[in-house]
C-alpha atoms as one frame of an Amber mdcrd trajectory, in Angstrom:
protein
  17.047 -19.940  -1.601  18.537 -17.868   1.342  15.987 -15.193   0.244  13.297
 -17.641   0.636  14.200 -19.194   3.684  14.352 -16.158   5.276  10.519 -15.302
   4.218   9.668 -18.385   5.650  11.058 -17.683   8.801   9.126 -14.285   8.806
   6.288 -15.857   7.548   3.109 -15.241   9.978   4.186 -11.744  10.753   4.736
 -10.799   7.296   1.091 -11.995   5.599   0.083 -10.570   8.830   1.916  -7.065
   7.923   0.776  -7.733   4.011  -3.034  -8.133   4.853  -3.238  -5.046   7.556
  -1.214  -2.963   4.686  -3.623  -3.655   1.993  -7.045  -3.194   4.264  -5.460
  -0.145   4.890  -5.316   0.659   1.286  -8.788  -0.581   0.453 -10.947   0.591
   3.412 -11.096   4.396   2.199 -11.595   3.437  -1.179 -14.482   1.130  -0.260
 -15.899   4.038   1.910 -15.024   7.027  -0.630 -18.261   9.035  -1.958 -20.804
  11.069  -0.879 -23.045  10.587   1.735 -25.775  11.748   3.370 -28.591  11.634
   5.983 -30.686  12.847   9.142 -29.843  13.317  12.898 -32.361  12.379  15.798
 -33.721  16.341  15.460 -34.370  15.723  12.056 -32.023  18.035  10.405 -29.621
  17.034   7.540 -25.732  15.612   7.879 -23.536  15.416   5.256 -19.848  14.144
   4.157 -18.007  13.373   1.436 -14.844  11.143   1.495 -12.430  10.433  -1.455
 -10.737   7.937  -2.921  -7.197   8.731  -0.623  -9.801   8.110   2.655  -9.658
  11.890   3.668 -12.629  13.565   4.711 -13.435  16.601   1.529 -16.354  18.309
   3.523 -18.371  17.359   6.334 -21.554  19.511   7.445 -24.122  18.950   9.812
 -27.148  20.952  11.087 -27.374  21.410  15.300 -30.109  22.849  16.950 -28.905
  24.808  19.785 -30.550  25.366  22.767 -29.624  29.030  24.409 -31.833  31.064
  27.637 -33.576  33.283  25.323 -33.544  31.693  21.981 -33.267  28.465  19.701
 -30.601  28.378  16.746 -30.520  25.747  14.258 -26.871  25.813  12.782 -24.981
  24.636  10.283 -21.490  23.336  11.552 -18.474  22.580   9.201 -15.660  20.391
   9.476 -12.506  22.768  10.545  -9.788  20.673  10.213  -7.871  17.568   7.882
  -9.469  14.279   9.191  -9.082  10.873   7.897 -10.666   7.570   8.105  -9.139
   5.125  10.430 -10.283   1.196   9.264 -14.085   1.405   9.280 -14.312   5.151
  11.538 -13.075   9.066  11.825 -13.744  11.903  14.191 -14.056  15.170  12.986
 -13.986  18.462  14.909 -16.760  20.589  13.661 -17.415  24.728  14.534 -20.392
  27.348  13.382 -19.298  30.193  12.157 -21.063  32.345  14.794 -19.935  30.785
  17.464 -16.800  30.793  20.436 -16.628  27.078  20.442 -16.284  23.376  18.755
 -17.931  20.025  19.290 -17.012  17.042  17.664 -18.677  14.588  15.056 -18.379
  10.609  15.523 -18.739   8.508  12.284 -18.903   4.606  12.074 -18.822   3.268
   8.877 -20.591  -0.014   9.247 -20.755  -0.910   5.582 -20.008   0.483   2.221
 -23.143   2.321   1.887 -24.132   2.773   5.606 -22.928   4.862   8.545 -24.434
   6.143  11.728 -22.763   8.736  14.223 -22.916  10.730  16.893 -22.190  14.262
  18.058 -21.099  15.723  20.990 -22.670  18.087  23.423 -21.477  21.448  24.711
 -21.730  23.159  28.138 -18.895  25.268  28.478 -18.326  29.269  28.185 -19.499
  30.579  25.071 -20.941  33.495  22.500 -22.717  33.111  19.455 -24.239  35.185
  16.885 -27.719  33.316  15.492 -29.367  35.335  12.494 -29.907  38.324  14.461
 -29.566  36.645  17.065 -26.610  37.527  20.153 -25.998  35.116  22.988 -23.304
  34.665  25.804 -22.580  32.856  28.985 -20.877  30.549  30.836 -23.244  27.397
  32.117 -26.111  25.408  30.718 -26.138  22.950  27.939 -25.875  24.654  24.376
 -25.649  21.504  22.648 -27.301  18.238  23.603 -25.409  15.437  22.413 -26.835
  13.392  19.672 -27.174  10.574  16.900 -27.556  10.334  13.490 -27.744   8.068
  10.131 -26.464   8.349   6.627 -26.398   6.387   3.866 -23.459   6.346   0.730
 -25.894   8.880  -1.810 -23.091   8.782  -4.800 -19.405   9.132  -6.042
């Protein structure tokens, strides 16, 4: 009875405690698989998230805008990222390159997503192809959108 009465008196805060715990358990489940799609420069994205809500791979194609030539890259997730209830930001490089810019995802169901990506301006050097590139103004990277839809397990 004591053990009861002093549920009771926690009540509220503990179903409140009970339900964030669980969507916490079931959000990345709901979310895990593959999934895939296009930005707004018509060039693929790509994740996959599993069934612990961390992020396996996550690759997306950037055309890069540099004074004396265009490079269409593929950039790679470079470090552990999780989702967080219904989103995740992921830091993304290309190999050839002196710099990151990150990747926004919301989740807004459990087969659809849309995003964003951010732009770059700062100091850099890349290697495109055969390709070589450095300075230290201008916009590299426009920032961006993009869609994606859950493709499989």
């Amino acid at each position: 009875r004591r053990q009861i009465a002093q549920m009771s008196a926690r009540g509220v805060a503990d179903v409140d405690q009970a339900i964030k715990e669980l969507k916490a358990a079931y959000l990345p489940n709901m979310y895990a698989g593959v999934w895939a799609g296009t930005t707004g420069q018509s060039l693929p994205v790509y994740f996959r998230i599993n069934s612990a809500g961390e992020i396996d791979s996550l690759t997306i194609r950037i055309r890069m805008s540099l004074p004396t030539f265009t490079c269409t890259a593929t950039f790679v997730k470079d470090s552990s990222v999780t989702v967080r209830g219904n989103s995740f930001v992921a830091r993304v490089m290309f190999a050839g390159a002196s710099f990151v810019t990150r990747v926004r995802v919301t989740l807004s169901s459990e087969s659809s997503s849309q995003g964003s990506y951010d732009g770059y301006g700062g100091s850099f050097s890349l290697i495109c192809g055969s390709s070589w590139s450095m300075g230290t103004a201008g916009s590299i990277i426009s920032p961006g959108t993009w869609v994606a839809t859950k493709t499989g397990q």
